[in-house]
GROMACS .gro file of N, CA and C in nm:
model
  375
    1UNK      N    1  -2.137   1.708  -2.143
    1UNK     CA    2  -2.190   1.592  -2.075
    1UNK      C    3  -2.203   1.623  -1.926
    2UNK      N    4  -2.335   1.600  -1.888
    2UNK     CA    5  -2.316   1.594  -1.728
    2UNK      C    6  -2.259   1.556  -1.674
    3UNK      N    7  -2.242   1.573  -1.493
    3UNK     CA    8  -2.119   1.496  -1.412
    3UNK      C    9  -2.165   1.347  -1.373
    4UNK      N   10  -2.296   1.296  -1.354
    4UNK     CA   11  -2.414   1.195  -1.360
    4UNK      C   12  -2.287   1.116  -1.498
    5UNK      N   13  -2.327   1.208  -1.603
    5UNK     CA   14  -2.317   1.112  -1.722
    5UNK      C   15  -2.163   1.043  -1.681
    6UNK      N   16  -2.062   1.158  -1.651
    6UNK     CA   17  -1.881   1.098  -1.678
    6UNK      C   18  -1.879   1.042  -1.523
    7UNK      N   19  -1.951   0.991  -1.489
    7UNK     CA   20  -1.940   0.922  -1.385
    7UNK      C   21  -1.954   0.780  -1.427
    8UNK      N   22  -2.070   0.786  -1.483
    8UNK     CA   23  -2.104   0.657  -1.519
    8UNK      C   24  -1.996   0.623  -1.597
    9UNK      N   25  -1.949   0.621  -1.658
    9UNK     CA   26  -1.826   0.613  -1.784
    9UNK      C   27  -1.725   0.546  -1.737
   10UNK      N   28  -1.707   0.638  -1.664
   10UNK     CA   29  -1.554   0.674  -1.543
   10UNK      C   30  -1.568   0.521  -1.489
   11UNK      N   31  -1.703   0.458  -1.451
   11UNK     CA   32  -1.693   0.341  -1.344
   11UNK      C   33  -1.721   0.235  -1.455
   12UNK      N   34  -1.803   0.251  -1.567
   12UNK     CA   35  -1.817   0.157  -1.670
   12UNK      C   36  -1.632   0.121  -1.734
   13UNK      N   37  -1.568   0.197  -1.719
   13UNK     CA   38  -1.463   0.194  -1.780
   13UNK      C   39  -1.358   0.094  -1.678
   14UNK      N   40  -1.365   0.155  -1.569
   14UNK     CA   41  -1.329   0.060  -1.460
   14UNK      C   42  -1.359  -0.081  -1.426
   15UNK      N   43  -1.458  -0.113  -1.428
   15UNK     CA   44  -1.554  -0.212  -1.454
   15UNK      C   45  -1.472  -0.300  -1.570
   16UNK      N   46  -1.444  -0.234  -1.705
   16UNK     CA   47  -1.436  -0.311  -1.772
   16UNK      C   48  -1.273  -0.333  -1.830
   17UNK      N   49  -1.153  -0.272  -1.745
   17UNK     CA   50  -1.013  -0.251  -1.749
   17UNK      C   51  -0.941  -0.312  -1.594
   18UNK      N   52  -1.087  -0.352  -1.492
   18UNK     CA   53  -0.982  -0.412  -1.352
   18UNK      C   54  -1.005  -0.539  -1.409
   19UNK      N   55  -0.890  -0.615  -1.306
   19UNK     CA   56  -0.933  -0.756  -1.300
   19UNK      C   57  -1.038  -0.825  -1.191
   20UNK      N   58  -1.060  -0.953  -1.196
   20UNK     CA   59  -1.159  -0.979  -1.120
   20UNK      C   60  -1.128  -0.937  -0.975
   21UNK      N   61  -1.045  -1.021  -0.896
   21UNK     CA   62  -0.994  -0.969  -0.788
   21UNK      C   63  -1.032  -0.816  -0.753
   22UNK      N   64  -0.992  -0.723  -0.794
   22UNK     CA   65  -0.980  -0.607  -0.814
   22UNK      C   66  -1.141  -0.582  -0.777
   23UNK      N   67  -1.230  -0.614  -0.856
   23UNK     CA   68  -1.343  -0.572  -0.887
   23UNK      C   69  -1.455  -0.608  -0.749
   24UNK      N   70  -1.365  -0.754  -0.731
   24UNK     CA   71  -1.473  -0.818  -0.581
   24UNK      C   72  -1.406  -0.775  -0.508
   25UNK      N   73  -1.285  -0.687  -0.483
   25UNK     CA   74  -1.297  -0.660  -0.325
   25UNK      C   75  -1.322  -0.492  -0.309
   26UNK      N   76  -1.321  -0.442  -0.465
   26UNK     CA   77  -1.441  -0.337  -0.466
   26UNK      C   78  -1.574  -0.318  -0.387
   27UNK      N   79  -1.672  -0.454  -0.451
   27UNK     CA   80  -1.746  -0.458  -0.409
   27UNK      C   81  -1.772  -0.525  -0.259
   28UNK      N   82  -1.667  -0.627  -0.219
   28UNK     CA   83  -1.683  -0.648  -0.094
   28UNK      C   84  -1.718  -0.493  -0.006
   29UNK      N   85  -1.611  -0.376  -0.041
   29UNK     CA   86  -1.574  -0.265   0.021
   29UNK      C   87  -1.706  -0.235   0.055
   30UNK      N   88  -1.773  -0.197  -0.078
   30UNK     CA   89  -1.892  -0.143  -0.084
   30UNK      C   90  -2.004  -0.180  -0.019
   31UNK      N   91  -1.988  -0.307   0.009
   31UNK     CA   92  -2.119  -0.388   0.103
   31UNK      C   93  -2.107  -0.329   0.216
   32UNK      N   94  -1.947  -0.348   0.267
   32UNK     CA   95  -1.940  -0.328   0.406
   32UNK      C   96  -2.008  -0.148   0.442
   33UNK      N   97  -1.925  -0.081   0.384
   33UNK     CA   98  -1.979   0.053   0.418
   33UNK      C   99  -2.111   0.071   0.394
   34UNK      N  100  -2.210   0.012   0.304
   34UNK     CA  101  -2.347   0.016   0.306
   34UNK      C  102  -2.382  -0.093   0.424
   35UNK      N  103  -2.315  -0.143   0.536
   35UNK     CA  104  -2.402  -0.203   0.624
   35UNK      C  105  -2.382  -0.147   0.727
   36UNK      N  106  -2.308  -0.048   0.723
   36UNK     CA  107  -2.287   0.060   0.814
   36UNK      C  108  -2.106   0.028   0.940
   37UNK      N  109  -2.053  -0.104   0.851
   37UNK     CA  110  -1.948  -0.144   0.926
   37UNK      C  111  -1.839  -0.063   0.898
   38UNK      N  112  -1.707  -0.096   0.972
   38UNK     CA  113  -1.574   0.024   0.937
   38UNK      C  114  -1.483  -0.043   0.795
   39UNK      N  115  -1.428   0.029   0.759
   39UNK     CA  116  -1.348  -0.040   0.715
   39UNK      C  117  -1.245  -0.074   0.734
   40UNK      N  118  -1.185  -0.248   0.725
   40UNK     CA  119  -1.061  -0.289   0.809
   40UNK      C  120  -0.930  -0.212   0.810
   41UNK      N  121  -0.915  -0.128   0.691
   41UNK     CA  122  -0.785  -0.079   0.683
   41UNK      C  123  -0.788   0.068   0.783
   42UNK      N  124  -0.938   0.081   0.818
   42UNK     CA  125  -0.914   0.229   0.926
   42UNK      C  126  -0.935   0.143   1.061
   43UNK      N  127  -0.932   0.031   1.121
   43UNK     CA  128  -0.929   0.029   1.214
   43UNK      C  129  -0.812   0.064   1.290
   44UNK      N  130  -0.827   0.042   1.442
   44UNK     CA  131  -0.678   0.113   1.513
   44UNK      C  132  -0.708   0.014   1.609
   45UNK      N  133  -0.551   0.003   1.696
   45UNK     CA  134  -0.561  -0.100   1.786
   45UNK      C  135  -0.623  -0.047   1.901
   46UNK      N  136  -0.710  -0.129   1.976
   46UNK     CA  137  -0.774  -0.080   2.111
   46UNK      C  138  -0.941  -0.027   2.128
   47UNK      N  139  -0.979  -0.033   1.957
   47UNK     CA  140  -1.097   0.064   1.922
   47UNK      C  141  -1.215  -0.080   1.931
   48UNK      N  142  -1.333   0.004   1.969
   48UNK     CA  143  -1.438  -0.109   1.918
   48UNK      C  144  -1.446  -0.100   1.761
   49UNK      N  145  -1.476  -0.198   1.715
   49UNK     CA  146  -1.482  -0.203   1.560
   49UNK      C  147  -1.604  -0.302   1.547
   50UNK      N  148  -1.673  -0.273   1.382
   50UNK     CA  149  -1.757  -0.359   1.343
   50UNK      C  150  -1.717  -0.366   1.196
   51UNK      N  151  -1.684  -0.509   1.115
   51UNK     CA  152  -1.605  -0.525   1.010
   51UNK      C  153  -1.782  -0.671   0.966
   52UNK      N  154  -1.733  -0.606   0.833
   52UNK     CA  155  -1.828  -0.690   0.745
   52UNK      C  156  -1.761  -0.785   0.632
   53UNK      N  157  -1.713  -0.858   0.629
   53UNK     CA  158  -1.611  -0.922   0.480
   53UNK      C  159  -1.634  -1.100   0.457
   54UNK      N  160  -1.562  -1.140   0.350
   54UNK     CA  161  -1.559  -1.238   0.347
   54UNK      C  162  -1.458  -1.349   0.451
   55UNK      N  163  -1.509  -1.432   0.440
   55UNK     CA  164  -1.392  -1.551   0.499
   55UNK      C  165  -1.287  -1.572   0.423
   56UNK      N  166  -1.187  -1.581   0.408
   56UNK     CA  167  -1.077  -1.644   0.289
   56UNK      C  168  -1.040  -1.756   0.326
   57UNK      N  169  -1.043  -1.762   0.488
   57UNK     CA  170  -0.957  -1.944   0.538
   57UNK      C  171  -0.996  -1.969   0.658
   58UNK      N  172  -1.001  -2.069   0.690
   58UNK     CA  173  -1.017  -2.147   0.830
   58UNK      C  174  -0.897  -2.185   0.907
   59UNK      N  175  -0.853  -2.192   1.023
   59UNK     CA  176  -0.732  -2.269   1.110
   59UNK      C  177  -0.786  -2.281   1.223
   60UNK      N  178  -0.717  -2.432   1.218
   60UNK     CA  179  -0.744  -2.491   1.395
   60UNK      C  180  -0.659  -2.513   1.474
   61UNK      N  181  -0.557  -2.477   1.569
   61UNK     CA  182  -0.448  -2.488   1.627
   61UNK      C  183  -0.435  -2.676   1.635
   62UNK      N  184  -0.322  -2.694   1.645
   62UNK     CA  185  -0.304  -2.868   1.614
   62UNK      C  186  -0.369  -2.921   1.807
   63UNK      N  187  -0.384  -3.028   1.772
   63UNK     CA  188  -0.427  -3.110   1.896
   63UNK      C  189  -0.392  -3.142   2.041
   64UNK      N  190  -0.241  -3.095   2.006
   64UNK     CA  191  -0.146  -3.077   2.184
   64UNK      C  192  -0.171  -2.960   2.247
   65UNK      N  193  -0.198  -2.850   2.140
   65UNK     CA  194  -0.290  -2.739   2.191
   65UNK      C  195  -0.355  -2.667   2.242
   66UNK      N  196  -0.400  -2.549   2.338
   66UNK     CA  197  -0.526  -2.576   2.355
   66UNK      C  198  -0.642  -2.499   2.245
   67UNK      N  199  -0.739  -2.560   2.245
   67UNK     CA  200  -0.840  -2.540   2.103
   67UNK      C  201  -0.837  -2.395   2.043
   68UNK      N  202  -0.816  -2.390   1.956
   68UNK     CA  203  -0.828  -2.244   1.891
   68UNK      C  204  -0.885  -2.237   1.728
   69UNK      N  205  -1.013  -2.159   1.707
   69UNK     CA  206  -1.046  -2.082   1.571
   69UNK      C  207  -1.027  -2.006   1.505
   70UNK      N  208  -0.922  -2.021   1.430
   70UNK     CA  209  -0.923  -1.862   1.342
   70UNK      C  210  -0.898  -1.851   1.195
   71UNK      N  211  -1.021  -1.773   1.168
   71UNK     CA  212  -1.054  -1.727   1.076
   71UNK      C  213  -1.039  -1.596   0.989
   72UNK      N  214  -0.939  -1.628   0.864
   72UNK     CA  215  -0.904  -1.479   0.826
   72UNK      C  216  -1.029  -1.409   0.718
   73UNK      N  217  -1.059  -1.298   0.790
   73UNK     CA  218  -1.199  -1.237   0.705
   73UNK      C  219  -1.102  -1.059   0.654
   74UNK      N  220  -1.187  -1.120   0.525
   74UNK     CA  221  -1.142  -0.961   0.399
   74UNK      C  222  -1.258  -0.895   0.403
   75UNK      N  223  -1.243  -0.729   0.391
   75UNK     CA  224  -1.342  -0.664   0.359
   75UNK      C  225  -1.328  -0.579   0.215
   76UNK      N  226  -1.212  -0.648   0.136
   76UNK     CA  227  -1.197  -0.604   0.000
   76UNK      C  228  -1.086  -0.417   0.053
   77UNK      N  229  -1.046  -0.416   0.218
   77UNK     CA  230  -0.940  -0.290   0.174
   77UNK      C  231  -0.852  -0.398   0.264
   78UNK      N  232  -0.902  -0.482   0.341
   78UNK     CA  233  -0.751  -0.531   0.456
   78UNK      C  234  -0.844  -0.650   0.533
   79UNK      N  235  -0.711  -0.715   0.572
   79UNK     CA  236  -0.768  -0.860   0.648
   79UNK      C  237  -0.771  -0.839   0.794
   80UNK      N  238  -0.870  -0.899   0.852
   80UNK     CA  239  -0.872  -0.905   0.977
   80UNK      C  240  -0.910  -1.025   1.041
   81UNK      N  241  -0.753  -1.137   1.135
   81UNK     CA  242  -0.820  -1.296   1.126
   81UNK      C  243  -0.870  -1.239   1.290
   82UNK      N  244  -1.002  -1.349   1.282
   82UNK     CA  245  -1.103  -1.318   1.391
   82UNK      C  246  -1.072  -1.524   1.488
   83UNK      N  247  -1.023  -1.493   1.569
   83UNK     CA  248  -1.020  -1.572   1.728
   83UNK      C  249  -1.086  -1.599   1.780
   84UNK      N  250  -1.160  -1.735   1.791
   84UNK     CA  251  -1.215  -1.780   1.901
   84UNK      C  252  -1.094  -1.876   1.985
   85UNK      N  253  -1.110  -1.869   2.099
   85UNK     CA  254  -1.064  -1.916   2.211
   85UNK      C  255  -1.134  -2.055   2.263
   86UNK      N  256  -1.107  -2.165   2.296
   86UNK     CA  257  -1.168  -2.259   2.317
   86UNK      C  258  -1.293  -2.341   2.216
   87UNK      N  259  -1.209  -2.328   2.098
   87UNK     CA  260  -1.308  -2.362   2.022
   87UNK      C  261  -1.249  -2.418   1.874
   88UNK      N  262  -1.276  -2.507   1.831
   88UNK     CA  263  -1.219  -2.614   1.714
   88UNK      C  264  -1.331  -2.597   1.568
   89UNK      N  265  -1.367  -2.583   1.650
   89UNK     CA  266  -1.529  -2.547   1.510
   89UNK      C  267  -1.656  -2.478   1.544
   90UNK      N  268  -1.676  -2.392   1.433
   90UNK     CA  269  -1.813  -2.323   1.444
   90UNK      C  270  -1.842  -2.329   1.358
   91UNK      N  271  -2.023  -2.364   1.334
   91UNK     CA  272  -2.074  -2.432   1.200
   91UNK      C  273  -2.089  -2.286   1.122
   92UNK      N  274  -2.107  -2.283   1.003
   92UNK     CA  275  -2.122  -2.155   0.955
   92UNK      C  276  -2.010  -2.107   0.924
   93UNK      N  277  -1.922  -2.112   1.006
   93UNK     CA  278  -1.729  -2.052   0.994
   93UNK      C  279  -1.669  -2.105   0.873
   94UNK      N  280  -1.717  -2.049   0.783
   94UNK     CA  281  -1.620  -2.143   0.612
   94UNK      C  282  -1.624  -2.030   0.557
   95UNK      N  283  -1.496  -2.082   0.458
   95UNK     CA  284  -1.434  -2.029   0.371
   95UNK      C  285  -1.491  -1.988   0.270
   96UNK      N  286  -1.566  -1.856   0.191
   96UNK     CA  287  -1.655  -1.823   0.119
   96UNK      C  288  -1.796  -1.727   0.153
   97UNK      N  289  -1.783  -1.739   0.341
   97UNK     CA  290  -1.848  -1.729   0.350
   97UNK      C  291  -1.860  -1.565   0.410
   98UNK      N  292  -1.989  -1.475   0.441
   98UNK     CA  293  -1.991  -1.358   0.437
   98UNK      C  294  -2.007  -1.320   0.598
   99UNK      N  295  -1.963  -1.285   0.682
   99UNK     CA  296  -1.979  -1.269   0.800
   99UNK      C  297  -1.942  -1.111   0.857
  100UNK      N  298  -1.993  -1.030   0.953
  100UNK     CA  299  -2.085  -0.926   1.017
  100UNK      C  300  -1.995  -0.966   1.168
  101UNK      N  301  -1.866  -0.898   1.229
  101UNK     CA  302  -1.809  -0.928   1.387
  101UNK      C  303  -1.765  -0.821   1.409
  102UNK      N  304  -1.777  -0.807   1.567
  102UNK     CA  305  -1.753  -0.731   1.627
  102UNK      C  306  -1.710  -0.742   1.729
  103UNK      N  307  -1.595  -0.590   1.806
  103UNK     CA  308  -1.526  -0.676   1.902
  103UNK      C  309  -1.431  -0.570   1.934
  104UNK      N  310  -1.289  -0.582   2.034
  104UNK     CA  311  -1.236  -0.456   2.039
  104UNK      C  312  -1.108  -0.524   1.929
  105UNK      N  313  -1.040  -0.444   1.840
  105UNK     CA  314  -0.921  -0.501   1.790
  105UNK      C  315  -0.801  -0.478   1.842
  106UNK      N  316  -0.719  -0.566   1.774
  106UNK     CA  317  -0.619  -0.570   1.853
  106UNK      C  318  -0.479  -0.590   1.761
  107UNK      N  319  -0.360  -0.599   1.780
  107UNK     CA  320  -0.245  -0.649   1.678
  107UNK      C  321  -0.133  -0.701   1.732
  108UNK      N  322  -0.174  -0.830   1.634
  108UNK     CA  323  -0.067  -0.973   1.678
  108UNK      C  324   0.083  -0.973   1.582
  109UNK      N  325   0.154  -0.990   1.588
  109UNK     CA  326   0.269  -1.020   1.476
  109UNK      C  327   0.225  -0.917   1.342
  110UNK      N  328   0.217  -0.760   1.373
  110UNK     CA  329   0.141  -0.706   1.262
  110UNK      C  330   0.014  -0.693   1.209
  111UNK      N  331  -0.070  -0.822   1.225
  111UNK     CA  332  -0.160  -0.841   1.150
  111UNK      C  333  -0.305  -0.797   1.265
  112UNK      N  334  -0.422  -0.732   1.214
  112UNK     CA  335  -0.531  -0.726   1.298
  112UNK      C  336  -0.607  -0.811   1.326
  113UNK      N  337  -0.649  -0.809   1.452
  113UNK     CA  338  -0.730  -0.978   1.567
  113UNK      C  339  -0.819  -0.872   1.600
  114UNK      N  340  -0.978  -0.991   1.617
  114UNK     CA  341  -1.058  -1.000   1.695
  114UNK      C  342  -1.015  -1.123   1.792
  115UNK      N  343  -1.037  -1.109   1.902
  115UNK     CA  344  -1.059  -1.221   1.961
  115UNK      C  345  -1.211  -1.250   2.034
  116UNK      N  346  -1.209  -1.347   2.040
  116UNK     CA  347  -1.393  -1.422   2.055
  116UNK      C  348  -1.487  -1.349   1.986
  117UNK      N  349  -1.497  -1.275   1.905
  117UNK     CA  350  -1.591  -1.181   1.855
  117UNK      C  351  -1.725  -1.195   1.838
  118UNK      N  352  -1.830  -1.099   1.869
  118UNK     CA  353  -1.977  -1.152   1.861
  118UNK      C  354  -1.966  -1.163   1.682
  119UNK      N  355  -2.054  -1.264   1.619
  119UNK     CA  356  -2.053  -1.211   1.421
  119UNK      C  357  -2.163  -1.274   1.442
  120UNK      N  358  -2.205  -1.196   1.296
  120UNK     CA  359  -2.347  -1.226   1.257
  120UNK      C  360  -2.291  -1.346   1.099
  121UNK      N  361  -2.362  -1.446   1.082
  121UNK     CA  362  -2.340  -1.506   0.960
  121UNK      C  363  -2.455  -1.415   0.868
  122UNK      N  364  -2.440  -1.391   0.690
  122UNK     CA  365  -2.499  -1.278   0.646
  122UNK      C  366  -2.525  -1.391   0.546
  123UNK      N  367  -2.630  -1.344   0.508
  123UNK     CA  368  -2.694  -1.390   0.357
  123UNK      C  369  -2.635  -1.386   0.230
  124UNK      N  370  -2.610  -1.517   0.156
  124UNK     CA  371  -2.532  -1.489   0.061
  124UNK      C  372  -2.573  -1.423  -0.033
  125UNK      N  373  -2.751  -1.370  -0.032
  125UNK     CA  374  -2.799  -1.327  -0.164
  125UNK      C  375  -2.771  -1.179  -0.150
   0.00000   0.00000   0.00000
C-alpha cells in the first residue's frame, strides 16, 4: 500500500476512535496554521504573536471597577484570554465565535494575555 494510501487510514481511523472535543480542536489547530497564525502553545512571553481560535467565554470586570473585556480564545493546542482595557462590550466578542488577534503577549497568573489586541472577527463558514 502506498504512503498516500496508510495515511489516509491512519487519519480515517483517528477520525473515527477520538472524541468530539478531541477532533474540534484538531481542527481548530488546523485552521489556525492554514491562516498563517502561531500556534498558542508556541507562543513566548514578550513576542509579537498572531493567534486564530475560538471564543470559549466572555468577562466583564464588576461595576466598582474600572471597565474591563476579557475574552478567553482556544486555538484547539492552548488558551489565550485577550484584554481590552476600558471597555465592557464589543459587539461581535461572543462566545462561539471565531476571531483572528494580534498583539505582543504576555503572562498573567500563568495563563497567556493579549492586552487591547487588534482582531479580526472571521467568517463562520
Amino acid at each position: 500500500m502506498s504512503k498516500t494510501g496508510s495515511g489516509y487510514w491512519r487519519r480515517l481511523l483517528h477520525r473515527l476512535t477520538s472524541d468530539v472535543g478531541q477532533l474540534d480542536a484538531d481542527d481548530l489547530s488546523e485552521r489556525s496554521q492554514e491562516a498563517g497564525a502561531q500556534r498558542a502553545c508556541d507562543c513566548k512571553c514578550g513576542e509579537e504573536v498572531v493567534v486564530l481560535g475560538r471564543v470559549r467565554s466572555v468577562g466583564v470586570s464588576p461595576k466598582a471597577s474600572a471597565p474591563t473585556l476579557e475574552a478567553e480564545l482556544f486555538d484547539g493546542t492552548d488558551g489565550v484570554t485577550l484584554v481590552w482595557l476600558g471597555r465592557r462590550r464589543i459587539t461581535g466578542i461572543e462566545p462561539g465565535r471565531t476571531i483572528k488577534a494580534s498583539g505582543r503577549i504576555a503572562v498573567r497568573e500563568g495563563r497567556k494575555v493579549l492586552y487591547n489586541p487588534y482582531y479580526e472577527l472571521q467568517n463562520t463558514a
